[in-house]
Coordinates of C-alpha atoms in Angstrom, one line a residue:
M179 CA 129.2 52.7 181.9
P180 CA 126.4 55.3 182.2
Q181 CA 124.1 55.3 185.2
P182 CA 120.6 54.1 184.6
P183 CA 118.0 56.9 184.5
I184 CA 116.3 57.8 187.8
G185 CA 112.9 56.0 188.3
R186 CA 111.5 53.2 186.2
G187 CA 112.7 52.5 182.8
I188 CA 111.3 50.2 180.1
T189 CA 113.1 46.9 179.5
I190 CA 112.2 45.0 176.4
H191 CA 112.2 41.2 177.0
T192 CA 112.2 38.7 174.3
G193 CA 108.8 38.3 172.7
G194 CA 108.5 42.1 172.5
V195 CA 106.7 42.5 175.9
N196 CA 107.1 45.8 177.7
H197 CA 108.1 45.4 181.3
M198 CA 108.5 48.1 183.9
S199 CA 111.7 47.7 185.9
I200 CA 112.6 49.3 189.2
R201 CA 115.9 51.1 189.0
N202 CA 115.9 53.3 192.1
I203 CA 114.3 53.5 195.5
R204 CA 113.5 56.5 197.7
K205 CA 114.9 56.2 201.2
R206 CA 113.1 57.7 204.3
D207 CA 115.3 60.8 204.2
G208 CA 114.2 61.5 200.6
R209 CA 117.4 60.4 198.8
E210 CA 117.2 58.1 195.8
V211 CA 119.6 55.2 195.6
V212 CA 120.1 52.4 193.2
F213 CA 117.6 49.6 193.8
D214 CA 119.1 46.3 194.9
Q215 CA 116.8 43.3 194.8
Q216 CA 119.4 41.3 196.8
K217 CA 118.7 43.5 199.8
I218 CA 115.1 42.3 199.8
E219 CA 116.4 38.7 199.5
Q220 CA 118.8 39.2 202.5
A221 CA 116.0 40.8 204.6
I222 CA 113.7 37.8 203.9
F223 CA 116.4 35.3 204.7
A224 CA 117.2 37.2 207.9
A225 CA 113.5 37.0 208.9
F226 CA 113.4 33.3 208.2
K227 CA 116.5 32.8 210.3
A228 CA 115.2 34.9 213.2
S229 CA 111.9 32.9 213.2
G230 CA 113.8 29.6 213.3
S231 CA 112.6 28.6 209.8
A232 CA 114.7 26.2 207.8
K233 CA 114.0 28.0 204.6
G234 CA 117.1 29.1 202.7
H235 CA 118.5 31.4 200.1
E236 CA 116.6 29.8 197.2
T237 CA 113.2 30.5 198.8
S238 CA 114.3 34.0 199.8
A239 CA 115.4 34.7 196.2
M240 CA 112.1 33.4 194.8
L241 CA 110.1 35.5 197.3
A242 CA 112.2 38.6 196.6
Q243 CA 111.5 38.2 192.9
Q244 CA 107.8 38.0 193.7
V245 CA 108.1 41.2 195.7
V246 CA 109.7 43.0 192.7
T247 CA 107.1 41.6 190.3
Q248 CA 104.2 42.8 192.5
M249 CA 105.8 46.2 192.9
E250 CA 106.3 46.5 189.1
N251 CA 102.7 45.7 188.5
D252 CA 101.3 47.8 191.3
E253 CA 99.5 50.8 189.8
A254 CA 99.7 52.6 193.2
I255 CA 103.5 52.7 192.8
S256 CA 104.4 55.3 190.3
G257 CA 107.9 56.5 189.6
V258 CA 110.4 55.7 192.3
P259 CA 109.1 53.3 195.0
T260 CA 109.7 54.2 198.7
V261 CA 111.2 52.0 201.3
E262 CA 107.8 51.8 202.9
Q263 CA 106.2 50.6 199.7
V264 CA 108.9 47.9 199.5
Q265 CA 108.4 46.8 203.1
D266 CA 104.6 46.7 202.6
T267 CA 105.0 44.5 199.5
V268 CA 107.4 42.2 201.3
E269 CA 104.9 41.8 204.1
R270 CA 102.0 41.2 201.7
V271 CA 104.0 38.5 199.8
L272 CA 105.0 36.7 203.0
I273 CA 101.4 36.7 204.3
E274 CA 100.0 35.5 200.9
K275 CA 102.5 32.6 200.9
G276 CA 101.5 31.6 204.5
F277 CA 97.8 31.6 203.4
V278 CA 98.6 29.5 200.4
R279 CA 100.5 26.9 202.4
E280 CA 97.6 26.7 204.9
V281 CA 95.0 26.3 202.1
I282 CA 97.0 23.4 200.7
S283 CA 97.2 21.8 204.1
K284 CA 93.4 22.1 204.6
L285 CA 92.7 20.7 201.2
Q286 CA 95.0 17.8 201.8
T287 CA 93.3 17.1 205.1
M288 CA 89.9 17.3 203.4
R289 CA 91.0 14.9 200.7
K290 CA 92.1 12.4 203.3
E291 CA 89.0 12.7 205.4
A292 CA 86.7 12.4 202.4
G293 CA 88.5 9.1 201.4
F294 CA 89.7 10.3 198.1
E295 CA 92.3 8.3 196.3
V296 CA 95.8 9.8 196.3
T297 CA 95.6 10.2 192.5
D298 CA 92.1 11.6 192.4
R299 CA 91.9 15.0 190.6
I300 CA 89.7 17.4 192.5
E301 CA 87.6 20.5 192.1
V302 CA 87.6 23.2 194.8
K303 CA 85.1 25.9 195.6
Y304 CA 85.6 28.5 198.4
T305 CA 84.1 31.5 200.0
C306 CA 86.1 33.9 202.1
K307 CA 86.9 37.6 202.6
E308 CA 89.0 39.5 200.1
K309 CA 92.3 39.2 201.8
L310 CA 92.3 35.4 201.7
A311 CA 90.7 35.4 198.2
N312 CA 93.6 37.5 196.9
A313 CA 96.1 35.2 198.4
I314 CA 94.4 32.2 196.9
A315 CA 94.3 33.9 193.5
S316 CA 98.1 34.7 193.7
G317 CA 98.9 31.1 194.7
L318 CA 96.5 29.4 192.3
D319 CA 99.2 27.3 190.5
M320 CA 100.8 26.3 193.8
I321 CA 97.4 25.2 195.2
K322 CA 96.5 23.2 192.1
N323 CA 99.9 21.5 191.9
G324 CA 100.0 20.8 195.6
T325 CA 96.5 19.2 195.7
L326 CA 95.8 17.8 192.2
A327 CA 93.1 20.4 191.8
L328 CA 91.8 20.9 188.2
S329 CA 89.9 23.9 189.3
V330 CA 89.9 26.3 192.3
E331 CA 87.1 28.8 192.1
A332 CA 85.4 31.3 194.4
G333 CA 81.7 30.6 194.8
E334 CA 79.1 28.6 196.6
D335 CA 79.3 24.8 196.4
D336 CA 76.4 22.4 195.9
D337 CA 75.5 19.1 197.4
T338 CA 78.0 17.3 195.2
Y339 CA 80.9 18.8 197.3
T340 CA 82.2 18.0 200.7
A341 CA 82.4 21.4 202.5
Q342 CA 84.1 22.4 205.7
E343 CA 84.6 25.8 207.5
W344 CA 88.1 26.7 208.4
K345 CA 90.1 29.5 210.0
I346 CA 93.2 30.2 207.9
N347 CA 95.5 32.5 209.6
D348 CA 92.6 34.2 211.4
Q349 CA 90.6 34.4 208.1
K350 CA 87.3 32.5 208.1
A351 CA 86.7 30.4 204.9
V352 CA 84.4 27.7 203.7
I353 CA 86.3 25.3 201.4
A354 CA 84.5 22.6 199.4
V355 CA 86.0 19.7 197.4
R356 CA 84.8 16.9 195.2
V357 CA 86.4 14.4 192.9
S358 CA 86.5 15.8 189.4
K359 CA 83.9 14.4 187.0

């Protein structure tokens, strides 16, 4: 079987969508080796285990896929990604997921404190710095599904919302909720 070409290649998925795929990675010593997504998964799993987390291989595999997807879509990564670029992307994905879990937790607290019914669909507005805003954008579906939010939008709220200031992983944010009209 012939070796894949060095660098990124084009893989055609059903539906005719072009998709960049990572085939090799550049080690610190400059060598190029075949990229192995499973190594990212194993590193994430080892980090979970070392921190005492109960998260398992399924979560590690899902996060490893998100790392690869972000790297494939990162315009700053051209050609063969470096080990450092992989590590930076892993860190970014793990931080974003932590932010998203915290946002969901804060929204659930706000729902309860505002006296919303368990089945109420909500609308969310938020203001925060770019780092947290990027994490919210990347986890939008997870936030909506975890809180029954019909919309989650950056921007100022009005007097029809219940707003609260929060610190989410050292990032200041104002989050506002209301029952959807």
